[in-house]
mmCIF file of C-alpha atoms and ligand atoms in Angstrom:
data_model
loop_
_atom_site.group_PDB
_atom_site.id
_atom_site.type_symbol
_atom_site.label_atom_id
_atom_site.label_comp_id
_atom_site.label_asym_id
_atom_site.label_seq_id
_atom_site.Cartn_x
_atom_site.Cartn_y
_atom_site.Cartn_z
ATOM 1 C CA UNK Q 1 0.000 0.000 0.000
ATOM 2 C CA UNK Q 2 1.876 3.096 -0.796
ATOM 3 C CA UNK Q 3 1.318 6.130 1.710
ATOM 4 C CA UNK Q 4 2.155 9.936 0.962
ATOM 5 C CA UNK Q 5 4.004 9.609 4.517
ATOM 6 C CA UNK Q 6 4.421 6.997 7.026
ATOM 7 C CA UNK Q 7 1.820 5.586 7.919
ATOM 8 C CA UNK Q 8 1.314 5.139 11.757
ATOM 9 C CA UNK Q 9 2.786 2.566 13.682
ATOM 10 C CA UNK Q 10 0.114 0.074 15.065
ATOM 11 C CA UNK Q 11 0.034 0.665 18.601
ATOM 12 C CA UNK Q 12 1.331 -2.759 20.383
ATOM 13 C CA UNK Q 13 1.499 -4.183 24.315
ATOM 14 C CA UNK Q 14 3.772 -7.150 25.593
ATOM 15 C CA UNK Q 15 2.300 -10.127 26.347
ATOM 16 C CA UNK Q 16 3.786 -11.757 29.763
ATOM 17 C CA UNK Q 17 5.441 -14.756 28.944
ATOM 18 C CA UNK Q 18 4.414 -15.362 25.362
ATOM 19 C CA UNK Q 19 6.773 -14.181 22.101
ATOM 20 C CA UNK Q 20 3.897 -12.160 20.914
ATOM 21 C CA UNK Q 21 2.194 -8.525 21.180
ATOM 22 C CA UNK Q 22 -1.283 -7.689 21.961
ATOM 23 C CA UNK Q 23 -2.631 -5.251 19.180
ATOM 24 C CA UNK Q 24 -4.336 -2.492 20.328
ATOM 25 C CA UNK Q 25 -7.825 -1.314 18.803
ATOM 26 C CA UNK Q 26 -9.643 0.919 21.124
ATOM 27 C CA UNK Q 27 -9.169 1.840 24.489
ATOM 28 C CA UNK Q 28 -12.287 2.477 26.655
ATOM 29 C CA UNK Q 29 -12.787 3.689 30.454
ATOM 30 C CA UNK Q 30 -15.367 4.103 32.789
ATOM 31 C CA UNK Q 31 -15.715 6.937 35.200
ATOM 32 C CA UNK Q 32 -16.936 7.040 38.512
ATOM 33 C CA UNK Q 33 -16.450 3.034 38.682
ATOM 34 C CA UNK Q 34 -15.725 3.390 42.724
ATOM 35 C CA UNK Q 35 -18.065 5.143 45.262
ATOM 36 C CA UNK Q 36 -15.235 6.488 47.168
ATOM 37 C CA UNK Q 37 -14.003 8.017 44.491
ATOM 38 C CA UNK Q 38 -16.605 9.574 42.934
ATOM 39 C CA UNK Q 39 -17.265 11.087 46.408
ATOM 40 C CA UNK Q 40 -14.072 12.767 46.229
ATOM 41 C CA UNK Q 41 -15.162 13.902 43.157
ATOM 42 C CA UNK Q 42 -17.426 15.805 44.508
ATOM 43 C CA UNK Q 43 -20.381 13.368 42.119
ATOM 44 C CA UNK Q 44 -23.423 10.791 43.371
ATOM 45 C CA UNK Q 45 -21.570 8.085 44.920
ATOM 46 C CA UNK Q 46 -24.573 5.775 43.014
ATOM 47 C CA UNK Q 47 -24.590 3.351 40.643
ATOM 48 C CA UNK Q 48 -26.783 4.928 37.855
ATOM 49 C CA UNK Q 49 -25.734 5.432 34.326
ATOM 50 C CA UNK Q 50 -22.328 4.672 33.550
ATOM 51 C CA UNK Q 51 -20.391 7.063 31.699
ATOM 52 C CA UNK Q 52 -17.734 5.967 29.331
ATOM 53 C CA UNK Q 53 -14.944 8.163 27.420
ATOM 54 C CA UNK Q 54 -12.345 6.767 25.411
ATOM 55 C CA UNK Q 55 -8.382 7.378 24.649
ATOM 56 C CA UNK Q 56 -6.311 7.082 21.598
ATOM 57 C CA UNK Q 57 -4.463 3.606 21.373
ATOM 58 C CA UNK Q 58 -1.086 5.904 20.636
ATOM 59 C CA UNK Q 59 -1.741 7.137 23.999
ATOM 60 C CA UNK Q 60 -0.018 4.154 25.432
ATOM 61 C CA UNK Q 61 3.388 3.707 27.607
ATOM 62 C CA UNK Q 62 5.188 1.375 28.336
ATOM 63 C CA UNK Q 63 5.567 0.470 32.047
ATOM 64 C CA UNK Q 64 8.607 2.072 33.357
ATOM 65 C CA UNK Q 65 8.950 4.739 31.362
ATOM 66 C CA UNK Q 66 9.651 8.744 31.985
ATOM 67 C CA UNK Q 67 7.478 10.637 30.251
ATOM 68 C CA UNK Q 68 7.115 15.072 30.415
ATOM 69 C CA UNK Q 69 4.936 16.550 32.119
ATOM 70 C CA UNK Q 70 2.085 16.904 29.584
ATOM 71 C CA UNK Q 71 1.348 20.446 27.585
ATOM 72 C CA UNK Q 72 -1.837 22.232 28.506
ATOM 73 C CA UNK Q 73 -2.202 21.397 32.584
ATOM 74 C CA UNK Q 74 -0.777 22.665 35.674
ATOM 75 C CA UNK Q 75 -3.076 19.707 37.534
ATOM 76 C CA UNK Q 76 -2.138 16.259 36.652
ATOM 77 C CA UNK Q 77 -3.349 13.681 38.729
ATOM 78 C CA UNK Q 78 -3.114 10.224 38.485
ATOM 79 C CA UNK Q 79 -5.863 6.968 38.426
ATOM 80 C CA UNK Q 80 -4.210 3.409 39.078
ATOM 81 C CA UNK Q 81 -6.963 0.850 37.378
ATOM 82 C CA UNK Q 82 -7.442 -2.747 36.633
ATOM 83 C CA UNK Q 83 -7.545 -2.928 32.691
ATOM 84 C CA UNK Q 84 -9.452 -5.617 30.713
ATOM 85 C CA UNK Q 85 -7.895 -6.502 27.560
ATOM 86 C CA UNK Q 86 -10.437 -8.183 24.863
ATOM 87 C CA UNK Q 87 -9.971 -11.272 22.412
ATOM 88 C CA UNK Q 88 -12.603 -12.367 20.005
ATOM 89 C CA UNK Q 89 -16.134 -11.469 20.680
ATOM 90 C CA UNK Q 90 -19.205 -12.998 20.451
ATOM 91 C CA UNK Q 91 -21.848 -10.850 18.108
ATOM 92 C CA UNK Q 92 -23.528 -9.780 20.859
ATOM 93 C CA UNK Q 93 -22.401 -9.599 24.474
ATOM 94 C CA UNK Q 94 -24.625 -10.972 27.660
ATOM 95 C CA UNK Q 95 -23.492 -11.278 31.334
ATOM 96 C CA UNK Q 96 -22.796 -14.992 30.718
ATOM 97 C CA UNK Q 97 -20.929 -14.835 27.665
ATOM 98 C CA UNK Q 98 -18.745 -11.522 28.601
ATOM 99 C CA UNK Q 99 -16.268 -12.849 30.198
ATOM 100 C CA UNK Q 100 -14.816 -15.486 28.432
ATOM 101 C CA UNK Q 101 -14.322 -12.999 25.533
ATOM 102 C CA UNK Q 102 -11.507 -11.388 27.893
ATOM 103 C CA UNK Q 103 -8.015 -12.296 27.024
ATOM 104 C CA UNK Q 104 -5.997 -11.020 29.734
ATOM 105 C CA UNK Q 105 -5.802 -8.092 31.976
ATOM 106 C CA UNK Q 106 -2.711 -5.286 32.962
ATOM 107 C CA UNK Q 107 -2.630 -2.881 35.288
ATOM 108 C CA UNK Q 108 -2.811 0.830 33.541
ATOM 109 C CA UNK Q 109 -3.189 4.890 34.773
ATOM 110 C CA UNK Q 110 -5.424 6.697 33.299
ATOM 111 C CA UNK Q 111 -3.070 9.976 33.508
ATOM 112 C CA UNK Q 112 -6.022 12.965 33.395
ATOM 113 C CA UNK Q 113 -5.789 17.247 33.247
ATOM 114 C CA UNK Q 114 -7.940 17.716 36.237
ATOM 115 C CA UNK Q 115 -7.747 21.120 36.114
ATOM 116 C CA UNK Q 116 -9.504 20.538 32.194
ATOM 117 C CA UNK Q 117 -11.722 18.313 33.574
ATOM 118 C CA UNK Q 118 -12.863 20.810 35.928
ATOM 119 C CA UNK Q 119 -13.483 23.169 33.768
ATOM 120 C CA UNK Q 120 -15.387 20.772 31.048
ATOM 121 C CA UNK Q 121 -17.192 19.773 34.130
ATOM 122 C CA UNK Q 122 -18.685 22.869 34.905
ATOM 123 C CA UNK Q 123 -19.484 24.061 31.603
ATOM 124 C CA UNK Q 124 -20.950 20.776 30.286
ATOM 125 C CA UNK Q 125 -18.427 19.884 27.747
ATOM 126 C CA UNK Q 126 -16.637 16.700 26.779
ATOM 127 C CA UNK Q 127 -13.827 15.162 28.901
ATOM 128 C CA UNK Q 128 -11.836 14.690 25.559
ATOM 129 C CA UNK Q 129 -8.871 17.178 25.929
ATOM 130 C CA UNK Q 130 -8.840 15.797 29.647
ATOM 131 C CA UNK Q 131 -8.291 12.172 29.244
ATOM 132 C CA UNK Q 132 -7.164 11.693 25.367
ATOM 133 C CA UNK Q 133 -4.049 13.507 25.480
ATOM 134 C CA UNK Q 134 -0.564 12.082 24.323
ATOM 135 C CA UNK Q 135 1.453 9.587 26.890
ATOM 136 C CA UNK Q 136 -2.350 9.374 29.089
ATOM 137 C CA UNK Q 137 -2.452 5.641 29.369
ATOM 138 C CA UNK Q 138 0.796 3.963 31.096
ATOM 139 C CA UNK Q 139 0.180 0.566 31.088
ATOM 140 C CA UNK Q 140 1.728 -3.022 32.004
ATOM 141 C CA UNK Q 141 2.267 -6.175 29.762
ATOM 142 C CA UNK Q 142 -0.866 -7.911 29.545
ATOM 143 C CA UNK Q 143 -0.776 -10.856 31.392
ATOM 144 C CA UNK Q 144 -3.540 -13.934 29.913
ATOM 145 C CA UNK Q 145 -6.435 -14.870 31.384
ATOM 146 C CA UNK Q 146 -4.751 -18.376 30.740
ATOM 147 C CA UNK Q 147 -2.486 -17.432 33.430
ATOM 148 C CA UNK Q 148 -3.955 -14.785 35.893
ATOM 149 C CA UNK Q 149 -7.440 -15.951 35.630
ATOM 150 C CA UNK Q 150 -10.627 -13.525 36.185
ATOM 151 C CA UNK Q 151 -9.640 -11.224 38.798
ATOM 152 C CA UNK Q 152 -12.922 -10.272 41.013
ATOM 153 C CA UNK Q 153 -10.975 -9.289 44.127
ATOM 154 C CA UNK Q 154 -7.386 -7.954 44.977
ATOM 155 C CA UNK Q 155 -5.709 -4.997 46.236
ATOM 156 C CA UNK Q 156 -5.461 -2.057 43.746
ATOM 157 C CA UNK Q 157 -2.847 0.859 44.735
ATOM 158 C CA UNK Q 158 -0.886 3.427 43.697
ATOM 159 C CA UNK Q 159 2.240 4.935 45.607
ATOM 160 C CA UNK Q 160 3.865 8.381 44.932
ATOM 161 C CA UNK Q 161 7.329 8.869 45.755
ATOM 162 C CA UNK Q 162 7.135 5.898 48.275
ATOM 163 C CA UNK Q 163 3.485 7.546 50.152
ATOM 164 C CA UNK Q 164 0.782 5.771 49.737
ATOM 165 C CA UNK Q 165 -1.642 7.731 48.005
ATOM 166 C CA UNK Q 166 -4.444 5.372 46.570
ATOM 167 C CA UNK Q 167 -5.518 2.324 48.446
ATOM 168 C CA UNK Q 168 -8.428 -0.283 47.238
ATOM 169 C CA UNK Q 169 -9.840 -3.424 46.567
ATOM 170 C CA UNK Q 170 -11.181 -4.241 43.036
ATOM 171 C CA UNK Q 171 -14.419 -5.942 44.804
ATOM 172 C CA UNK Q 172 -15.486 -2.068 45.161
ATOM 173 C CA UNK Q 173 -16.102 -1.651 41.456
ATOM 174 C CA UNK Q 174 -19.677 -0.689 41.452
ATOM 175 C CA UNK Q 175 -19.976 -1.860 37.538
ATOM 176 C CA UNK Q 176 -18.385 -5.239 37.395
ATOM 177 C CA UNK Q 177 -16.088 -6.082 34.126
ATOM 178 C CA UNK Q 178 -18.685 -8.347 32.787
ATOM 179 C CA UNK Q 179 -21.132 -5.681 33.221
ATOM 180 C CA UNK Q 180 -19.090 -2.707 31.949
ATOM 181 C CA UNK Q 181 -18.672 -4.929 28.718
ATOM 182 C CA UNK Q 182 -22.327 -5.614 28.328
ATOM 183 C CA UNK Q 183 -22.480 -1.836 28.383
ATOM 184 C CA UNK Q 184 -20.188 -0.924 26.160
ATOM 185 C CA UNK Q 185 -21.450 -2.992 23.473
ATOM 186 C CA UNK Q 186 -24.992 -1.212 23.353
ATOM 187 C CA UNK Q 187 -22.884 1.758 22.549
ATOM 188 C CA UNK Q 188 -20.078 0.152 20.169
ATOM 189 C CA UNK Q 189 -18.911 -2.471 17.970
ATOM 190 C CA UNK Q 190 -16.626 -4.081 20.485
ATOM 191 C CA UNK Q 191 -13.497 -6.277 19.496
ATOM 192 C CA UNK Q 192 -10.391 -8.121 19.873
ATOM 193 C CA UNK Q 193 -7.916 -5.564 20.628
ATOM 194 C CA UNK Q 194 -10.471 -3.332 22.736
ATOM 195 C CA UNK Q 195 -8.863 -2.313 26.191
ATOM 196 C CA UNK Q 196 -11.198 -1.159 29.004
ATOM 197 C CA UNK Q 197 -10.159 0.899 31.726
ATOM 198 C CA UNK Q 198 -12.333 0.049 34.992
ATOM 199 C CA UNK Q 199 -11.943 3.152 37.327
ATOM 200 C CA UNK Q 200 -10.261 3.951 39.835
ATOM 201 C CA UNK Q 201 -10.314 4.177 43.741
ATOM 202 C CA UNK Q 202 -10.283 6.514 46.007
ATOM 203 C CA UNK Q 203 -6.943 9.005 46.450
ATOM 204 C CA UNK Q 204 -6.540 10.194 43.527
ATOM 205 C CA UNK Q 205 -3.841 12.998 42.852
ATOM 206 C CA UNK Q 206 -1.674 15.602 41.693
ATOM 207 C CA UNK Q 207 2.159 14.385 39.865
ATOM 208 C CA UNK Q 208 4.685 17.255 39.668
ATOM 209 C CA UNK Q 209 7.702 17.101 37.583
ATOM 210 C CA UNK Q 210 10.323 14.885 38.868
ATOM 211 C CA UNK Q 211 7.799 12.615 40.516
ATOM 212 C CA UNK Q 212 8.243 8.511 40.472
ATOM 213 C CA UNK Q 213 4.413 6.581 41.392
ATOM 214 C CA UNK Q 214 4.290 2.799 41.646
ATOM 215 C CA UNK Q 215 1.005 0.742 41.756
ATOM 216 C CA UNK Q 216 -0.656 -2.456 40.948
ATOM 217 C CA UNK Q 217 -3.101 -4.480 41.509
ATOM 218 C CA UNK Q 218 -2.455 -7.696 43.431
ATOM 219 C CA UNK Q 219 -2.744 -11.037 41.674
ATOM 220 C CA UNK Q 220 -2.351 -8.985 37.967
ATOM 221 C CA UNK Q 221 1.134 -6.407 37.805
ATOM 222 C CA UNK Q 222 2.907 -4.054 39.024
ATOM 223 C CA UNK Q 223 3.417 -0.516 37.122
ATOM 224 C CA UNK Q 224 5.598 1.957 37.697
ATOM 225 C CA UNK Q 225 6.398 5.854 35.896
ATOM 226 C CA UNK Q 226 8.642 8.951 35.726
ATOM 227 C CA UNK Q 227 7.617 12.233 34.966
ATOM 228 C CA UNK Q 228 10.735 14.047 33.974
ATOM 229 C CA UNK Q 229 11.767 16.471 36.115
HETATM 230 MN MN1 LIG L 301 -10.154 6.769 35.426
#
């Protein structure tokens, strides 16, 4: 196929223990997934409609990496979440069916310009230029299903500088993954490659320049970031 430039390079994740790479489609995320945090947020701590945004796929790092502090936000906070990542799916998606479409799972932060949220927030706008911004979506290898199995409970955490700033357990997920899929596909044409972000617990906060967070969630991976100084 010949191209008047480059074309784009498909965006790609490690698979734990397997000479292969998972190819990234979409990538998904709920909000509001934990009541805790959605208290801090100052929103109803209740189940009710889940709300969904999305990121590029290029907004993906690699665990370990040191990425600048992003343009356009003097309040960058970070979200440690449990990430689904999706294999072949069924034509349409039920409660009993969703899960087995889910090839493995990695532990990802959804990076976000609070201070554009804020403002998006209050003026009714979308949370686009707040969550689909370059480098936004740090994430691990993705480790199989095969291997890890369905996590339903497990710690989920997220360290800056050493302090402990987030502290959960991924049983507080008001929408289960099963659930958040079966959602999803009422809204989209869901498939292999699809990565869902599941929310995030309480603590959530700002990174300055220089700053090094760790966090995981136990029984999946560990991730860990720079921001440059
Ligand atoms: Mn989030």
């Amino acid at each position: 196929m010949r191209t008047p430039f480059p074309a784009p390079t498909p965006s790609t994740i490690p698979i734990a223990n397997r000479d292969e790479v998972y190819p990234v489609h979409r990538i998904y995320a709920i909000g509001r997934n934990y009541a805790d945090h959605a208290k801090e947020m100052g929103m109803n701590p209740e189940k009710g409609t889940p709300l969904f945004f999305t990121k590029p796929a290029t907004a993906l790092v690699e665990t370990g990496a040191t990425i600048p502090y992003p343009k356009a936000t003097e309040d960058l906070h970070h979200e440690v979440e449990l990430v689904a990542a999706l294999g072949p799916c069924p034509d349409q998606f039920t409660l009993d069916n969703a899960q087995g479409a889910i090839y493995g799972y990695a532990v990802g932060i959804d990076l976000t310009r609070r201070d554009i949220q804020w403002e998006a927030k209050k003026a009714g706008l979308p949370w686009d230029q707040a969550k689909g911004f370059d480098r936004s979506a740090p994430i691990t290898s993705i480790h199989t299903a095969e291997n890890v199995g369905h996590p339903t409970q497990g710690r989920i955490w997220m360290d800056v500088n050493g302090e402990p700033r987030q502290e959960g357990n991924i049983t507080q997920m008001m929408w289960t993954i099963p659930e958040i899929i079966v959602e999803l596909d009422k809204l989209y044409d869901l498939r292999a490659g699809d990565l869902i972000f599941t929310g995030t617990p309480v603590g959530v906060g700002p990174l300055l320049p220089g700053d090094a967070v760790t966090g995981g969630v136990e029984g999946v991976d560990t991730i860990a970031l720079t921001i440059a100084p």
